GROMACS .gro file of C-alpha atoms in nm:
model
  242
    1MET     CA    1   8.998 -11.485   1.061
    2LEU     CA    2   8.729 -11.256   0.920
    3ASP     CA    3   8.535 -11.553   0.788
    4MET     CA    4   8.558 -11.735   1.121
    5ALA     CA    5   8.433 -11.420   1.295
    6ALA     CA    6   8.136 -11.413   1.054
    7ILE     CA    7   8.209 -11.056   0.947
    8GLY     CA    8   7.968 -10.935   0.680
    9PRO     CA    9   7.766 -10.632   0.567
   10GLY     CA   10   7.608 -10.403   0.822
   11ILE     CA   11   7.762 -10.534   1.144
   12ARG     CA   12   7.968 -10.368   1.420
   13VAL     CA   13   8.321 -10.506   1.461
   14LEU     CA   14   8.571 -10.460   1.744
   15ASP     CA   15   8.941 -10.501   1.657
   16VAL     CA   16   9.154 -10.550   1.970
   17ALA     CA   17   9.527 -10.472   1.957
   18ALA     CA   18   9.473 -10.359   1.599
   19GLY     CA   19   9.823 -10.219   1.542
   20ALA     CA   20   9.848 -10.042   1.207
   21GLY     CA   21   9.505 -10.181   1.125
   22GLN     CA   22   9.545 -10.367   0.796
   23GLN     CA   23   9.282 -10.618   0.907
   24SER     CA   24   9.065 -10.331   1.036
   25LEU     CA   25   9.056 -10.185   0.686
   26VAL     CA   26   8.960 -10.519   0.533
   27ALA     CA   27   8.684 -10.556   0.790
   28ALA     CA   28   8.561 -10.204   0.717
   29ARG     CA   29   8.531 -10.288   0.348
   30ARG     CA   30   8.340 -10.603   0.435
   31VAL     CA   31   8.085 -10.441   0.665
   32GLY     CA   32   8.023 -10.160   0.417
   33PRO     CA   33   7.869  -9.818   0.474
   34THR     CA   34   7.600  -9.951   0.708
   35GLY     CA   35   7.853 -10.126   0.931
   36HIS     CA   36   8.120  -9.997   1.167
   37VAL     CA   37   8.470 -10.101   1.280
   38LEU     CA   38   8.639  -9.981   1.600
   39ALA     CA   39   9.016 -10.039   1.599
   40THR     CA   40   9.172 -10.029   1.945
   41ASP     CA   41   9.536 -10.038   2.049
   42ILE     CA   42   9.751  -9.919   2.337
   43SER     CA   43   9.968  -9.716   2.096
   44SER     CA   44   9.821  -9.392   1.963
   45ASN     CA   45  10.104  -9.356   1.710
   46ILE     CA   46  10.037  -9.686   1.538
   47LEU     CA   47   9.661  -9.621   1.532
   48ASP     CA   48   9.733  -9.302   1.342
   49PHE     CA   49   9.840  -9.520   1.047
   50ALA     CA   50   9.508  -9.701   1.054
   51ALA     CA   51   9.312  -9.377   1.070
   52GLU     CA   52   9.513  -9.219   0.787
   53ASN     CA   53   9.478  -9.524   0.563
   54ALA     CA   54   9.105  -9.531   0.629
   55ARG     CA   55   9.085  -9.163   0.531
   56ILE     CA   56   9.283  -9.226   0.212
   57GLU     CA   57   9.047  -9.510   0.118
   58GLY     CA   58   8.739  -9.306   0.205
   59LEU     CA   59   8.634  -9.550   0.478
   60ASP     CA   60   8.437  -9.333   0.715
   61ASN     CA   61   8.300  -9.641   0.890
   62LEU     CA   62   8.627  -9.701   1.078
   63ALA     CA   63   8.710  -9.532   1.408
   64THR     CA   64   9.009  -9.572   1.639
   65LEU     CA   65   9.037  -9.577   2.018
   66VAL     CA   66   9.354  -9.576   2.227
   67ALA     CA   67   9.290  -9.847   2.484
   68ASP     CA   68   9.464 -10.136   2.656
   69GLY     CA   69   9.295 -10.464   2.566
   70GLU     CA   70   9.306 -10.562   2.931
   71ALA     CA   71   9.117 -10.247   3.029
   72LEU     CA   72   8.861 -10.199   2.752
   73ASP     CA   73   8.574  -9.986   2.879
   74LEU     CA   74   8.310 -10.040   2.612
   75ALA     CA   75   7.934 -10.062   2.633
   76PRO     CA   76   7.827 -10.420   2.701
   77GLU     CA   77   7.678 -10.613   2.409
   78SER     CA   78   7.761 -10.338   2.160
   79PHE     CA   79   7.946 -10.538   1.891
   80ASP     CA   80   7.839 -10.819   1.659
   81ALA     CA   81   8.192 -10.952   1.611
   82ALA     CA   82   8.547 -10.906   1.738
   83ILE     CA   83   8.891 -10.987   1.600
   84SER     CA   84   9.253 -10.974   1.716
   85ARG     CA   85   9.551 -11.026   1.488
   86VAL     CA   86   9.870 -11.133   1.670
   87GLY     CA   87   9.770 -10.920   1.966
   88MET     CA   88   9.659 -11.175   2.225
   89ILE     CA   89  10.015 -11.308   2.257
   90TYR     CA   90  10.132 -10.986   2.424
   91PHE     CA   91   9.866 -10.953   2.693
   92PRO     CA   92  10.004 -11.038   3.040
   93ASP     CA   93   9.651 -11.130   3.148
   94GLN     CA   94   9.494 -11.292   2.845
   95GLN     CA   95   9.184 -11.401   3.034
   96ARG     CA   96   9.113 -11.045   3.142
   97ALA     CA   97   9.137 -10.928   2.781
   98LEU     CA   98   8.909 -11.210   2.666
   99ALA     CA   99   8.658 -11.125   2.937
  100ASN     CA  100   8.645 -10.766   2.808
  101ILE     CA  101   8.588 -10.887   2.454
  102LEU     CA  102   8.318 -11.130   2.563
  103ARG     CA  103   8.138 -10.854   2.754
  104ALA     CA  104   8.146 -10.621   2.452
  105LEU     CA  105   7.990 -10.882   2.222
  106LYS     CA  106   7.620 -10.925   2.168
  107PRO     CA  107   7.476 -11.270   2.244
  108GLY     CA  108   7.568 -11.492   1.951
  109GLY     CA  109   7.854 -11.263   1.850
  110ARG     CA  110   8.173 -11.421   1.720
  111PHE     CA  111   8.536 -11.359   1.816
  112ALA     CA  112   8.834 -11.479   1.613
  113ALA     CA  113   9.204 -11.439   1.684
  114ILE     CA  114   9.527 -11.513   1.498
  115VAL     CA  115   9.850 -11.603   1.677
  116TYR     CA  116  10.186 -11.742   1.570
  117GLY     CA  117  10.239 -12.117   1.594
  118LEU     CA  118  10.552 -12.279   1.735
  119PRO     CA  119  10.889 -12.102   1.696
  120GLU     CA  120  11.030 -12.373   1.471
  121LYS     CA  121  10.743 -12.311   1.229
  122ASN     CA  122  10.802 -11.935   1.221
  123GLY     CA  123  11.166 -11.885   1.131
  124PHE     CA  124  11.106 -11.540   0.979
  125PHE     CA  125  11.027 -11.416   1.331
  126SER     CA  126  11.179 -11.669   1.571
  127LYS     CA  127  11.530 -11.625   1.427
  128PRO     CA  128  11.531 -11.247   1.493
  129VAL     CA  129  11.383 -11.304   1.841
  130SER     CA  130  11.652 -11.562   1.922
  131ILE     CA  131  11.935 -11.341   1.797
  132ILE     CA  132  11.815 -11.038   1.992
  133ARG     CA  133  11.749 -11.242   2.306
  134GLU     CA  134  12.104 -11.378   2.297
  135ARG     CA  135  12.269 -11.041   2.231
  136ALA     CA  136  12.060 -10.855   2.489
  137LYS     CA  137  12.104 -11.144   2.736
  138LEU     CA  138  11.729 -11.174   2.782
  139PRO     CA  139  11.589 -11.489   2.943
  140PRO     CA  140  11.316 -11.679   2.759
  141PRO     CA  141  10.965 -11.592   2.877
  142ALA     CA  142  10.846 -11.809   3.165
  143PRO     CA  143  10.556 -12.045   3.096
  144GLY     CA  144  10.231 -11.852   3.090
  145GLN     CA  145  10.401 -11.518   3.029
  146PRO     CA  146  10.333 -11.310   2.715
  147GLY     CA  147  10.558 -11.347   2.415
  148PRO     CA  148  10.549 -11.401   2.037
  149PHE     CA  149  10.487 -11.775   2.067
  150SER     CA  150  10.304 -11.790   2.400
  151LEU     CA  151   9.987 -11.929   2.239
  152GLY     CA  152  10.157 -12.134   1.969
  153ALA     CA  153  10.129 -12.488   2.106
  154PRO     CA  154   9.844 -12.697   1.961
  155GLY     CA  155   9.512 -12.630   2.129
  156VAL     CA  156   9.633 -12.356   2.365
  157LEU     CA  157   9.449 -12.067   2.199
  158ALA     CA  158   9.127 -12.266   2.167
  159GLU     CA  159   9.147 -12.367   2.533
  160ALA     CA  160   9.196 -12.002   2.634
  161LEU     CA  161   8.874 -11.908   2.453
  162LYS     CA  162   8.685 -12.192   2.619
  163GLN     CA  163   8.816 -12.092   2.960
  164ALA     CA  164   8.695 -11.736   2.901
  165GLY     CA  165   8.342 -11.862   2.834
  166PHE     CA  166   8.326 -11.880   2.455
  167ARG     CA  167   8.130 -12.172   2.310
  168ASP     CA  168   8.143 -12.355   1.976
  169VAL     CA  169   8.518 -12.296   1.972
  170GLU     CA  170   8.708 -12.407   1.664
  171ASP     CA  171   9.068 -12.366   1.556
  172ARG     CA  172   9.281 -12.431   1.251
  173ILE     CA  173   9.644 -12.412   1.145
  174VAL     CA  174   9.733 -12.205   0.839
  175ASP     CA  175  10.060 -12.215   0.648
  176ALA     CA  176  10.126 -11.851   0.558
  177PRO     CA  177  10.485 -11.805   0.436
  178VAL     CA  178  10.616 -11.450   0.424
  179LEU     CA  179  10.681 -11.378   0.057
  180LEU     CA  180  10.899 -11.077  -0.025
  181PRO     CA  181  11.148 -10.984  -0.295
  182SER     CA  182  11.448 -11.039  -0.066
  183ALA     CA  183  11.567 -11.102   0.289
  184ALA     CA  184  11.660 -10.734   0.307
  185GLU     CA  185  11.294 -10.647   0.248
  186CYS     CA  186  11.193 -10.876   0.535
  187VAL     CA  187  11.441 -10.704   0.766
  188ARG     CA  188  11.304 -10.367   0.660
  189PHE     CA  189  10.950 -10.489   0.723
  190GLU     CA  190  11.037 -10.616   1.071
  191ARG     CA  191  11.229 -10.300   1.162
  192ASP     CA  192  10.931 -10.087   1.059
  193SER     CA  193  10.649 -10.299   1.200
  194PHE     CA  194  10.761 -10.527   1.484
  195GLY     CA  195  10.752 -10.318   1.799
  196ALA     CA  196  10.831 -10.622   2.014
  197LEU     CA  197  11.175 -10.651   1.855
  198HIS     CA  198  11.252 -10.286   1.927
  199GLN     CA  199  11.148 -10.332   2.289
  200MET     CA  200  11.386 -10.626   2.321
  201LEU     CA  201  11.667 -10.419   2.167
  202ALA     CA  202  11.606 -10.115   2.388
  203GLN     CA  203  11.881 -10.190   2.641
  204LEU     CA  204  12.151 -10.217   2.371
  205ASP     CA  205  12.342  -9.915   2.246
  206ALA     CA  206  12.310  -9.798   1.885
  207GLU     CA  207  12.617  -9.988   1.764
  208ALA     CA  208  12.498 -10.312   1.925
  209ARG     CA  209  12.150 -10.267   1.780
  210ASP     CA  210  12.292 -10.220   1.430
  211ALA     CA  211  12.506 -10.531   1.476
  212ALA     CA  212  12.200 -10.729   1.586
  213TRP     CA  213  12.005 -10.623   1.278
  214GLN     CA  214  12.298 -10.724   1.057
  215ALA     CA  215  12.305 -11.066   1.224
  216ILE     CA  216  11.931 -11.095   1.163
  217ALA     CA  217  11.979 -11.009   0.796
  218ASP     CA  218  12.248 -11.276   0.767
  219ALA     CA  219  12.026 -11.537   0.934
  220LEU     CA  220  11.722 -11.458   0.723
  221SER     CA  221  11.924 -11.487   0.404
  222ALA     CA  222  11.887 -11.864   0.451
  223TYR     CA  223  11.529 -11.821   0.327
  224GLU     CA  224  11.631 -11.664  -0.002
  225THR     CA  225  11.519 -11.865  -0.306
  226PRO     CA  226  11.564 -11.811  -0.680
  227ASN     CA  227  11.213 -11.659  -0.673
  228GLY     CA  228  11.269 -11.430  -0.376
  229PHE     CA  229  11.238 -11.453   0.002
  230ARG     CA  230  11.014 -11.723   0.148
  231GLY     CA  231  11.007 -11.701   0.528
  232PRO     CA  232  10.843 -11.987   0.719
  233CYS     CA  233  10.528 -11.870   0.898
  234GLU     CA  234  10.256 -12.084   1.055
  235LEU     CA  235   9.951 -11.919   1.207
  236ILE     CA  236   9.683 -12.052   1.438
  237ILE     CA  237   9.333 -11.912   1.412
  238ALA     CA  238   9.071 -11.983   1.677
  239ALA     CA  239   8.715 -11.856   1.703
  240GLY     CA  240   8.424 -11.888   1.940
  241THR     CA  241   8.071 -11.763   2.001
  242LYS     CA  242   7.934 -11.569   2.298
   0.00000   0.00000   0.00000
């Protein structure tokens, strides 16, 4: 993603729906002391992790801003590049978010986004989603509505960028299995980091939530190997130029 966004020394980078900001930190290292990264997210709590990790690493070229990607109020043409890591999938109005990103980019600036591919290619996440959806009696998202795999079909993300006005759009599929010591570690990772799962579980009581997580652990154990956990994960990366 960072390569496709042409992120290098001395540039200004916008990270939309940055979450805990792992990719923001990598971008900050790339742009160096003469560059700048602004990590935005709707959650102030999760941005605190990004800010604290930047402080620990001594990266004073990274700033955070609490903002909804669909309502970014940034100076026009103020960034050289923009990125979004598994954030676009949760925007109800993806075109509005893309329009904000396009406006914030300088002419010639690049934007790159990562999303999950099809559910059957992402068992480490689709299995938990399916289990929770069944137990919470949640209907599947309607076509065009946000969700973990809403941009996963071939060509959909690239077409969204083209529709928003990006040019020279390219996309690629990346096999990125989740490698962890055990299925239990994957469950712990998802419980700590996947806010979407907690939102889906919100209407269940504590006992039902615990039972759902146990069912998830049982399902994910299918991906245990003699060398540890290997969860199927396929990502789609698309990028375009303003």
